[in-house]
Coordinates of C-alpha atoms and ligand atoms in Angstrom, one line a residue:
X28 CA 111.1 84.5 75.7
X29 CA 109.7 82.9 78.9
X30 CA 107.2 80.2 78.1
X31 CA 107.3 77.9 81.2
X32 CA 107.8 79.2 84.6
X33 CA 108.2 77.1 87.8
X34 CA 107.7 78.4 91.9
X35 CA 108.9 76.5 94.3
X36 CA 106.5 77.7 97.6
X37 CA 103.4 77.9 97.2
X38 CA 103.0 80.1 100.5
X39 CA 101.7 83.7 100.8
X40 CA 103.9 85.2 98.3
X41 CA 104.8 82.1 96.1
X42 CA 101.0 81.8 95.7
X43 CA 99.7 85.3 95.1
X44 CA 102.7 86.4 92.8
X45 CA 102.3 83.5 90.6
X46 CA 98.7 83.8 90.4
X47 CA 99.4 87.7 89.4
X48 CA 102.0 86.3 87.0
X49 CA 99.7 83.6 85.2
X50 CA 96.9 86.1 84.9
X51 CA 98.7 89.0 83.2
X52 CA 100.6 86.5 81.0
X53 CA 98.3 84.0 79.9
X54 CA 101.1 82.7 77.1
X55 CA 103.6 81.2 80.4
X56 CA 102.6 78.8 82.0
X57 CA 102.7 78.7 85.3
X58 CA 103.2 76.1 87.9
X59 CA 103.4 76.5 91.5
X60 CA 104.4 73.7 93.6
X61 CA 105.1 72.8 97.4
X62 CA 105.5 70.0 99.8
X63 CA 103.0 70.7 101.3
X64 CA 100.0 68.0 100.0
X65 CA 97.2 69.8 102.0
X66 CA 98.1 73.8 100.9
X67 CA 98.4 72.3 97.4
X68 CA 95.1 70.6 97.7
X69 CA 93.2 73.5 99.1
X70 CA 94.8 75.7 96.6
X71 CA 93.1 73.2 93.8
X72 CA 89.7 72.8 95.9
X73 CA 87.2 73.1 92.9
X74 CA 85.7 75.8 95.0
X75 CA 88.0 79.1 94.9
X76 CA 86.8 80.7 97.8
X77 CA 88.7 77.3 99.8
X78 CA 92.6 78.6 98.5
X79 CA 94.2 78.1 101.9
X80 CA 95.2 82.1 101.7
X81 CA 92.6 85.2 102.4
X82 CA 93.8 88.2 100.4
X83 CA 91.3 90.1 99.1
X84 CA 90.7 89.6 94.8
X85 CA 93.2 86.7 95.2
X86 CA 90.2 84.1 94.4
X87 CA 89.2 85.9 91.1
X88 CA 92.8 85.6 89.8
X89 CA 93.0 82.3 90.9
X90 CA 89.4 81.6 89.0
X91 CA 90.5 83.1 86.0
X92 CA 94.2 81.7 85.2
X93 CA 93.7 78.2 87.9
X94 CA 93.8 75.4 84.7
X95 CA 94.2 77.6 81.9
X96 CA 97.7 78.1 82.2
X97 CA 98.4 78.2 86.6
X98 CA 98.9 75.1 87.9
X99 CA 99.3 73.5 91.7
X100 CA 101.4 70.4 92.2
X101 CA 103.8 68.6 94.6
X102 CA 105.4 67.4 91.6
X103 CA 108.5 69.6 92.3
X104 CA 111.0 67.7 90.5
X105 CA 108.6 67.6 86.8
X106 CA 108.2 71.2 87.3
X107 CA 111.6 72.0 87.4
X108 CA 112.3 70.0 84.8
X109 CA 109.8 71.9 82.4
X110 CA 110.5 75.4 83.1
X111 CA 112.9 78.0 81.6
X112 CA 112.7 79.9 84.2
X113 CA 112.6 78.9 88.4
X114 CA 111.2 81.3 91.5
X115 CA 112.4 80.1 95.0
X116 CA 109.8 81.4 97.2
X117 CA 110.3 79.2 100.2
X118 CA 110.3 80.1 103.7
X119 CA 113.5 81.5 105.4
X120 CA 112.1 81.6 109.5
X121 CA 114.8 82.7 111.9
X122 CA 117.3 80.1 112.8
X123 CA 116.4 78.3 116.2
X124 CA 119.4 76.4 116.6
X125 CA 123.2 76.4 116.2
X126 CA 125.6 79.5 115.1
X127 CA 123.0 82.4 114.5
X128 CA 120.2 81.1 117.0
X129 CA 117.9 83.4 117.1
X130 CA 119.0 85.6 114.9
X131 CA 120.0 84.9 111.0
X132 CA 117.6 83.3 108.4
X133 CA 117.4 80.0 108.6
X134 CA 118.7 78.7 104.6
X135 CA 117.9 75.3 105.1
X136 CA 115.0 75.3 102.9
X137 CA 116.5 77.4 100.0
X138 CA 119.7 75.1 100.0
X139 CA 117.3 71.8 99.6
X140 CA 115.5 74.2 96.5
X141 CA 119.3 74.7 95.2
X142 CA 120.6 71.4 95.5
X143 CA 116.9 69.8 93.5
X144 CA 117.3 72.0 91.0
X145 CA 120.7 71.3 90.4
X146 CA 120.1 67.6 90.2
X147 CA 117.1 67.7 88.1
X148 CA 118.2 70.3 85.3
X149 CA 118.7 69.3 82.2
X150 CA 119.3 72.5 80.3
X151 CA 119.8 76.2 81.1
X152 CA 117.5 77.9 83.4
X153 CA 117.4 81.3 85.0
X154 CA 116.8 81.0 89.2
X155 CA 115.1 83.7 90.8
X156 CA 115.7 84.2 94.1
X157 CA 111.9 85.7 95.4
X158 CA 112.6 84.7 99.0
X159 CA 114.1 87.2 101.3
X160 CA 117.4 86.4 101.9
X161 CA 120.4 87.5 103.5
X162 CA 122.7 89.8 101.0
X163 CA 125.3 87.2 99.2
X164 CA 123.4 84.4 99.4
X165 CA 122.9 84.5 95.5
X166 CA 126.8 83.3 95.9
X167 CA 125.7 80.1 97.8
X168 CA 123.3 79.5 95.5
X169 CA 125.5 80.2 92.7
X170 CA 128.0 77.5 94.0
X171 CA 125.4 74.4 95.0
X172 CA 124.1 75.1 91.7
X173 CA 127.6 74.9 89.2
X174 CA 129.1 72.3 91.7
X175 CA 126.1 69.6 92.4
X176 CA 124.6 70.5 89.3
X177 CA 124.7 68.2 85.6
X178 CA 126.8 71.1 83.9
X179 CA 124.3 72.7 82.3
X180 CA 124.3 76.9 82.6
X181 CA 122.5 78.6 85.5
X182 CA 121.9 82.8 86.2
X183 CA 120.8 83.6 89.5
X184 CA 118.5 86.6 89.9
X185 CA 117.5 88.6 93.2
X186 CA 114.0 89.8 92.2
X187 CA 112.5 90.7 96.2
X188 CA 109.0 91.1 97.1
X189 CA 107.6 93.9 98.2
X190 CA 103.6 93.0 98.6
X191 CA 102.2 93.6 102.2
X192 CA 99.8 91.3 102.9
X193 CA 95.9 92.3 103.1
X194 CA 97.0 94.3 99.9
X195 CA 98.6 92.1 98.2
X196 CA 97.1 91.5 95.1
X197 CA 96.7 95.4 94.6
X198 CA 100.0 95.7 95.2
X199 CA 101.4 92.9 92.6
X200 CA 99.1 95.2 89.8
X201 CA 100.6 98.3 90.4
X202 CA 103.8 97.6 92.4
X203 CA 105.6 100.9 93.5
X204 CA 108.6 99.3 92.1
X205 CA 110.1 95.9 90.8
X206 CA 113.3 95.3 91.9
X207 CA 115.6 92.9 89.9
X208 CA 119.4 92.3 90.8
X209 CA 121.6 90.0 88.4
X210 CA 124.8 89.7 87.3
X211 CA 126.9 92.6 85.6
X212 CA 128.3 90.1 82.7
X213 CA 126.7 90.2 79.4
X214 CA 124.4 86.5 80.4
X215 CA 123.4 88.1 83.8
X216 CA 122.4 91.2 82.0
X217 CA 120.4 89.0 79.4
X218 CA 118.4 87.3 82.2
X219 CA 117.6 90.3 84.0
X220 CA 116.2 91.6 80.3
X221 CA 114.3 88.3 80.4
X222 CA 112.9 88.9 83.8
X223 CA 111.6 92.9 82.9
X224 CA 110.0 91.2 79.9
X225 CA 107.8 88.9 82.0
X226 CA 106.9 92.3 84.0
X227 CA 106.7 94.9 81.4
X228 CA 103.6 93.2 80.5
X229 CA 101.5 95.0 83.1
X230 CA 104.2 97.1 84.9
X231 CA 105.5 100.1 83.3
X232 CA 108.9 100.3 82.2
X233 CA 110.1 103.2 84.7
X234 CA 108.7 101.7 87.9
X235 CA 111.1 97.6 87.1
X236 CA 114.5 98.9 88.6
X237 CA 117.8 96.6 87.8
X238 CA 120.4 96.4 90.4
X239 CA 123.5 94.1 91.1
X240 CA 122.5 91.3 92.8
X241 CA 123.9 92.6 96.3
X242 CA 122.4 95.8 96.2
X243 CA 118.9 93.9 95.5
X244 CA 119.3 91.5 98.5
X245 CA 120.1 93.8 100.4
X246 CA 117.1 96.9 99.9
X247 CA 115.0 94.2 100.8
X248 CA 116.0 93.9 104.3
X249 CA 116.6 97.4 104.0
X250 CA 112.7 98.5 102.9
X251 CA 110.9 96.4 106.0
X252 CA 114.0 97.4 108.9
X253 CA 112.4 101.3 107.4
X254 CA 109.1 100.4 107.3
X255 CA 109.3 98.4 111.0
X256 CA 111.6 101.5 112.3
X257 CA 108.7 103.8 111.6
X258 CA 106.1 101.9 113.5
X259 CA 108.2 101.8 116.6
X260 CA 109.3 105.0 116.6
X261 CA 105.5 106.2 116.8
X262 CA 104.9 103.1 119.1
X263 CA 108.1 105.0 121.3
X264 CA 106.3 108.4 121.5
X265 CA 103.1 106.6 121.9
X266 CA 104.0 106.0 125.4
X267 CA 105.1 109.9 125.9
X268 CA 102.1 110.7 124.7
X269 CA 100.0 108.8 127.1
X270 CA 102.2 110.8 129.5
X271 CA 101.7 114.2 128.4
X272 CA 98.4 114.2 127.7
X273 CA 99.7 114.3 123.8
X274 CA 97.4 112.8 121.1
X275 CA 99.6 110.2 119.3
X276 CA 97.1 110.0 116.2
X277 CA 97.4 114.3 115.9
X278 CA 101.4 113.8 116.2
X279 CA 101.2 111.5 113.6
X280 CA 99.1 113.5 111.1
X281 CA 101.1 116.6 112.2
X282 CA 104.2 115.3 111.1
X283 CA 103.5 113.1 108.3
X284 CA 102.0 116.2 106.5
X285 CA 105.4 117.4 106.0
X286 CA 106.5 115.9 102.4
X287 CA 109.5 114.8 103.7
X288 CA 108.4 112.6 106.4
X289 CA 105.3 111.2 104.7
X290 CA 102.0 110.1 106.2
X291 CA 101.9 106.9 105.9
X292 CA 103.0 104.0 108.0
X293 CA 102.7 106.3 111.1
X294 CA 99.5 104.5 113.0
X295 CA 100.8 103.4 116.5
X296 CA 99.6 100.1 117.5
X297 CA 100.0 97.4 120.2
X298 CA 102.7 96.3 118.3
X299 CA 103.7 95.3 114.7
X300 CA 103.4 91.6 114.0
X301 CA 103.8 89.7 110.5
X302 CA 106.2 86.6 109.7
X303 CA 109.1 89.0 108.1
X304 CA 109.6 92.9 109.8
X305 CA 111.2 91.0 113.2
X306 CA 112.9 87.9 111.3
X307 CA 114.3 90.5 108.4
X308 CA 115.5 92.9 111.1
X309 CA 117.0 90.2 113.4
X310 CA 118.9 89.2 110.0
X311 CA 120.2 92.7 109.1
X312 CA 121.4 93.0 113.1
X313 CA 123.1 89.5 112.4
X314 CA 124.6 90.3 109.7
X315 CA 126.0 93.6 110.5
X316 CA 127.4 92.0 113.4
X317 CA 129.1 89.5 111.7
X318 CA 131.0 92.4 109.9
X319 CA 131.7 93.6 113.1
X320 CA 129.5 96.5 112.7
X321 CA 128.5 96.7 116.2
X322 CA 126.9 100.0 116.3
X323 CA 125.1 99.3 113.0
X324 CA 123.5 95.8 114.8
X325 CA 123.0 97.8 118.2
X326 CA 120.9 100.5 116.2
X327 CA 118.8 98.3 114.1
X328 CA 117.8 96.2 116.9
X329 CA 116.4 98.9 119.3
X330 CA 113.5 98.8 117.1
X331 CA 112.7 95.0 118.1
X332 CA 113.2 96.3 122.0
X333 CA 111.3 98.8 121.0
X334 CA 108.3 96.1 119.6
X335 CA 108.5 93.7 122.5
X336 CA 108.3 96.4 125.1
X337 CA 104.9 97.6 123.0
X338 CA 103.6 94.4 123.0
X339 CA 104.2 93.6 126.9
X340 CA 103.1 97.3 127.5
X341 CA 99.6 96.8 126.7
X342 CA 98.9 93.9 128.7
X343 CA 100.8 95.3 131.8
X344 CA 98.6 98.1 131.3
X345 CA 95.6 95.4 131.3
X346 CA 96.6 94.1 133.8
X347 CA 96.9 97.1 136.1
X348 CA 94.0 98.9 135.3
X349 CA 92.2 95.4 136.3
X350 CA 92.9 96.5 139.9
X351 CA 96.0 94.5 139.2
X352 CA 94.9 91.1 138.7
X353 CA 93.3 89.4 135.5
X354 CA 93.2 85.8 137.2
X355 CA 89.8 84.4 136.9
X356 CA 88.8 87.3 134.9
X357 CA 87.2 86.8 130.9
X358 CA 88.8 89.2 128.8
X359 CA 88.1 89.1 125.0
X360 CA 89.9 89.6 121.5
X361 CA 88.5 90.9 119.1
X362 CA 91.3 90.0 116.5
X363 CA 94.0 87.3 116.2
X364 CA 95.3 88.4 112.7
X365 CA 98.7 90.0 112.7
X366 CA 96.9 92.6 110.6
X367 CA 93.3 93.6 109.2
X368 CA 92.2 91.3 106.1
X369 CA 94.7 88.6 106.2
X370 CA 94.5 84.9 107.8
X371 CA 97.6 85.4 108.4
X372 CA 98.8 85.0 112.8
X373 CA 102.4 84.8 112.7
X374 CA 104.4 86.4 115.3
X375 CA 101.1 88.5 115.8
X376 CA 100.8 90.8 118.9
X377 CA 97.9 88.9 120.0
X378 CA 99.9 85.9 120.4
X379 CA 102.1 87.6 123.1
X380 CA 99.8 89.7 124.9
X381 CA 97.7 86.2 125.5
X382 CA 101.5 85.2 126.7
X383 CA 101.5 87.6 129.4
X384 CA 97.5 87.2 130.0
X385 CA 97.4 83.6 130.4
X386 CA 100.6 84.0 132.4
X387 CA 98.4 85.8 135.1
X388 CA 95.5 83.0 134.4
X389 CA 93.1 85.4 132.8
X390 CA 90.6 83.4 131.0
X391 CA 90.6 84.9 127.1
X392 CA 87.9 84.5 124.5
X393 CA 88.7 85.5 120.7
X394 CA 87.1 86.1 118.0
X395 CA 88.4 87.1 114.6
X396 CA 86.5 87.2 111.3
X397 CA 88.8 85.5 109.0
X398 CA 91.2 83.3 111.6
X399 CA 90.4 79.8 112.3
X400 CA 90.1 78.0 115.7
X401 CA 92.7 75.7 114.4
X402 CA 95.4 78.0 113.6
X403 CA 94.4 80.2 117.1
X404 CA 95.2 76.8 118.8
X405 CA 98.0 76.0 116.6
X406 CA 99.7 79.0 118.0
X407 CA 98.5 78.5 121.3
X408 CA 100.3 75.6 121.5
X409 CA 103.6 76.8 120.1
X410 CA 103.5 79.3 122.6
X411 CA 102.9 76.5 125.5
X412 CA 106.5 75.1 124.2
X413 CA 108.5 77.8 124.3
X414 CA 107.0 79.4 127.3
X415 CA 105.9 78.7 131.1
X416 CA 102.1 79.0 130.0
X417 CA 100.2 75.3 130.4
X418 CA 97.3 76.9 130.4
X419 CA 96.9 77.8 126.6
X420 CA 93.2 75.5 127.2
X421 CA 91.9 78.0 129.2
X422 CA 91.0 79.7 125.5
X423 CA 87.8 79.5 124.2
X424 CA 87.8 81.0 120.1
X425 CA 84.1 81.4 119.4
X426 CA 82.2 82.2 115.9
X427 CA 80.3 85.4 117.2
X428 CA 81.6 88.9 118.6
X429 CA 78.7 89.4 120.9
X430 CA 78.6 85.9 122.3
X431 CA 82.6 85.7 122.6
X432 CA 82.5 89.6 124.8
X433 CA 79.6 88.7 126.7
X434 CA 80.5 88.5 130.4
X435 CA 83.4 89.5 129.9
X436 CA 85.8 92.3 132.1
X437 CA 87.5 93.5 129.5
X438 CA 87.8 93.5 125.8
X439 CA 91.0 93.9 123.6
X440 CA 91.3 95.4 120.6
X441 CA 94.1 93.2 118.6
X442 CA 93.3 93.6 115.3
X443 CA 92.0 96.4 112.8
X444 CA 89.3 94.5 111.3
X445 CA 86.6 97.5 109.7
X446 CA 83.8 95.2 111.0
X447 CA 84.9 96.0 114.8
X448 CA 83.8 99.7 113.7
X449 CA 80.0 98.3 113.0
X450 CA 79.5 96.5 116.0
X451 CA 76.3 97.8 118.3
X452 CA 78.6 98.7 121.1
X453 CA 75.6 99.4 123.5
X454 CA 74.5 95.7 123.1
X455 CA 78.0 94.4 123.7
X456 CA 78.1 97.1 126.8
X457 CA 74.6 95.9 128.4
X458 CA 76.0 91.9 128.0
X459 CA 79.7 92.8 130.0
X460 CA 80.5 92.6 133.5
X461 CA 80.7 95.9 135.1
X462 CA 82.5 98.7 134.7
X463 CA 83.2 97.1 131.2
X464 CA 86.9 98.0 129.7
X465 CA 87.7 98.4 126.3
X466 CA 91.4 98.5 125.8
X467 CA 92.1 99.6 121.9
X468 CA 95.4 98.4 120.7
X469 CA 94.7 99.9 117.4
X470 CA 93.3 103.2 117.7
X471 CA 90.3 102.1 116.0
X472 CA 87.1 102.9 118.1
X473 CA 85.0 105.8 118.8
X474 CA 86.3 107.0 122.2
X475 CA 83.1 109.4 122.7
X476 CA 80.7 106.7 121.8
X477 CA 81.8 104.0 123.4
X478 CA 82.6 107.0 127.0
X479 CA 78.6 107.9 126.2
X480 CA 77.9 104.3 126.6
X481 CA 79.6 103.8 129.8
X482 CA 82.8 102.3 128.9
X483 CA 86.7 102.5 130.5
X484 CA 87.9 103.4 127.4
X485 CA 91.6 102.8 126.8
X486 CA 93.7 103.2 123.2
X487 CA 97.2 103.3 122.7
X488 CA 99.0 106.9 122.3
X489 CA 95.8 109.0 123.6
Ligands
LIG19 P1 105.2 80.5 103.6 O1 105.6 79.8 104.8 O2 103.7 81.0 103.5 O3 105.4 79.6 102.3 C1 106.5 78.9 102.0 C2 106.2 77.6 101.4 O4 107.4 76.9 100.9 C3 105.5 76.6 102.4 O5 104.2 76.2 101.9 C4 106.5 75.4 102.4 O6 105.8 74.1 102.5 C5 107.2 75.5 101.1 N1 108.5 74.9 101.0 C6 109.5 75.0 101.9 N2 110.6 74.2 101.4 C7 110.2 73.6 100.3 C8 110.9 72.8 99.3 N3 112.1 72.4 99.5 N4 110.2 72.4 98.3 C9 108.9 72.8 98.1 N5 108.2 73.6 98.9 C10 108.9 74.0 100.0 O7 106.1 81.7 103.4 P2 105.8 83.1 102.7 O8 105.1 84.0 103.6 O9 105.3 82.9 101.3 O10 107.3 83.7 102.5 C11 108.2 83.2 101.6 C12 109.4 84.1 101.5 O11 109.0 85.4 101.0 C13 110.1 84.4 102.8 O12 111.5 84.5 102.5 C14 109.6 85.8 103.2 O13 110.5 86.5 104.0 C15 109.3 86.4 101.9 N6 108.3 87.5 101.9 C16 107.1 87.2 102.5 C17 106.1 88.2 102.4 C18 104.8 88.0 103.1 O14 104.0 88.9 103.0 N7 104.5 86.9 103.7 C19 106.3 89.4 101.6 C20 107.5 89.5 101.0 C21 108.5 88.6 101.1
LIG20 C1 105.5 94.0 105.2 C2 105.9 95.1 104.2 O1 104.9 96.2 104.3 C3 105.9 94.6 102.8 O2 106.4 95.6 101.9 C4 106.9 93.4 102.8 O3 106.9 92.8 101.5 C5 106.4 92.3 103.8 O4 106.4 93.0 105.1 C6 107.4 91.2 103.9 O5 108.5 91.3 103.5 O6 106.8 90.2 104.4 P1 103.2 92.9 106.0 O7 104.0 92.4 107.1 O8 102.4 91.9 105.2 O9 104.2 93.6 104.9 O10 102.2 94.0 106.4 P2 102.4 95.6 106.9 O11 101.3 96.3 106.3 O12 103.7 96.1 106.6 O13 102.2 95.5 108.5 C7 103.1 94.9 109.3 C8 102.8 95.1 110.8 O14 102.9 96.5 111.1 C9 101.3 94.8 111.1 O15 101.2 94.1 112.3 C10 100.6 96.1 111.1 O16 99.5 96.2 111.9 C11 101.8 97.0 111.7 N1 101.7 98.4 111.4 C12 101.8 98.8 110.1 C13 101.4 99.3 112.4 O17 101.3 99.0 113.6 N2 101.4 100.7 112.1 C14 101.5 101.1 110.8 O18 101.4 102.3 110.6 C15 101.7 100.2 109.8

């Protein structure tokens, strides 16, 4: 039985799963631990509401298990040491240099985790791989481990996950499924057993599904290119829609009340955003290339085209209906996040529609409930390096809605946050520049209320 378990990550899944973990099993304990001296120091602030993550219910987990048995350290090497058990949930970004530019997971991280494991073991352990990774990377893992390592006995498992962020703590209780690949030899079949145990104390039995390892690397890439290919295919018909005269948000409930199609995951949008559905897709398209499966890759990757062209269409749609020129003009965010209740802004669609924005030196004000100004001009600034925009100061991030839309041309709706819905949309009216645009990247307003008022009202799809 598992009595000591080490995470190596303690990012937004090493943190939240571990937390999940500790709190349903008060008899392991837990330790989660990361280079990272200032995420390890917010996640021990002696207030919980400072953890560096916002998921919702994540700070009463945290309250309850934080120093009972869940622990926070950079002390990676000790907590390897101590644990029977190790989770690798490090980051695996897409490569931005070399062979696979662009394109396959970067392993540099997971190979560092590997090769400090390996020298700091002292007796067996089970590895878990928690990070996505590419399918057969278990192997690599497998060798650093049994070739650097001080002979002692290692099983690697593939144990994906599948939380969506916003949700995620709801989603580690009752999990649709827990997926857990190991080997098929009689010690491989032992650790996965040791693995469900840890589970089966708040998952039931039927919903922990045990795989081959391949088969479990692989249905994670597999579950978010799905999940991505659904959003872009009603982000394609989105733009027939707007053409037709079609409601995209009817089409949508129309279809997904057939059983077999399903209604969720079917909201069009200005685009999905997130750190994994474009990285885990760009992987799967590398790695089917690199079989030489080139229709496989060519197929997968339409529904990043597909993304991008989203994304670009709604500010070129801005743009235009501006009378064709945003320069000098204010238009405001409302939303930064990638998605509603998350902190969370990587490779979020506001970060590229400001792209194309500040490309035609529109002057943008955001405000997002949960987002800080730091991380808006973190990304800001990332974008400034990898494209021709220098003018990424021209942003202004400001702590109230009505203060950041007033005097503005335009506002754009980014991100699904419920409190957008609340808003007193005839004060924000009265303090805008006139005629006052509201362009709705999320479906989320009242199109006959905010018409009444006196709005252009524009939302994706309709
Ligand atoms: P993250 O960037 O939030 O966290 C990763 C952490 O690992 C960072 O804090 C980093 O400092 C730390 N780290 C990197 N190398 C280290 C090392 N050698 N030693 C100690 N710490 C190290 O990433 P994340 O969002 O938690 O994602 C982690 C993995 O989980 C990725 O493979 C991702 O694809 C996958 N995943 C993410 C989500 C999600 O919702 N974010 C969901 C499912 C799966
Ligand atoms: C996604 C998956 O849902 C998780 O199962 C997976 O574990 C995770 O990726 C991962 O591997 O990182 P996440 O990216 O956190 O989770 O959030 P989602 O709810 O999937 O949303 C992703 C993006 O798609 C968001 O920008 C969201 O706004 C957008 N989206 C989602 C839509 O535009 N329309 C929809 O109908 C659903």
């Amino acid at each position: 039985m598992i009595k000591n378990i080490c995470c190596i990550g303690a990012g937004y899944v090493g943190g939240p799963t571990m937390a999940v973990i500790a709190q349903k099993c008060p008899h392991i304990k837990v330790t989660v631990v990361d280079l990272n001296e200032n995420r390890i120091a917010a996640w021990n602030d002696a207030d919980v509401e400072n953890i560096p993550i916002y998921e919702p219910g994540l700070s009463t987990v945290v309250a309850e298990a934080r120093g009972r048995n869940l622990f926070f350290s950079t002390d990676v090497d000790k907590a390897i040491d101590e644990a029977d058990m190790i989770f690798i949930s490090v980051n695996t970004p897409t490569k931005t240099y070399g062979v696979g530019k662009g394109m396959a997971a970067d392993l540099k991280y997971i190979e560092l985790c590997a090769r400090q494991i390996a020298r700091v073991a002292k007796n067996d352990k089970i590895v878990v791989e928690k990070s996505t990774l590419p399918v057969r990377t278990a192997s690599a893992i497998k060798e650093i481990l049994e070739h650097t390592g001080n002979g002692v006995q290692f099983q690697i498992l593939s144990n994906p996950e599948f939380l969506a962020e916003g949700t995620a703590i709801a989603d580690l209780f009752a999990p649709d499924r827990v997926l857990i690949g190991g080997d098929t030899t009689v010690e491989g079949q032992k650790a996965i057993q040791t693995l469900v145990d840890v589970y089966a104390h708040w998952v039931p039995k039927d919903k922990i599904l045990t795989t081959n390892v391949w088969s479990s690397e692989l249905s994670k890439l597999t579950a978010n290119a799905f999940l991505a290919q659904r959003v872009s295919s009603i982000n394609s018909l989105s733009e027939l829609c707007e053409k037709t005269g079609a409601d995209v948000n009817e089409v949508a409930k129309a279809i997904g009340l057939d059983s077999r199609i399903g209604s969720k995951f079917l909201k069009a949008s200005v685009g999905f955003g997130g750190s994994c559905f474009q990285k885990d897709i760009l992987n799967l398209v590398y790695i089917a290339k690199s079989y030489g499966l080139h229709e496989v890759a060519d197929y997968w990757e339409q529904v990043i085209i597909m993304n991008d062209h989203q994304k670009r269409r709604f500010a070129t749609n801005i743009i235009k209906t501006l009378y064709n020129t945003v320069s000098g003009k204010n238009i405001t965010f409302l939303g930064w996040a990638f998605k509603k209740d998350t902190n969370d802004t990587r490779e979020s669609a506001a970060i590229y529609v400001a792209d194309d924005l500040l490309s035609e030196q529109a002057i943008i004000r955001v405000y997002d409930p949960k987002v800080s100004e730091d991380q808006i001009q973190y990304d800001l600034n990332y974008l400034a390096t990898r494209s021709s925009v220098q003018n990424a100061q021209g942003v202004q991030v400001l702590q109230d809605p009505y203060e950041a839309c007033k005097d503005a041309h335009a506002i754009a709706v980014l991100t699904e946050w419920d409190e957008f819905k609340t808003y007193d949309w005839q004060r924000i009216y009265d303090g805008m520049l006139k005629p006052a645009f509201v362009f709705d990247g999320r479906n989320l307003l009242n199109r006959s209320e905010l018409e009444a008022i006196g709005f252009t009202y524009y939302a994706i799809g309709n």
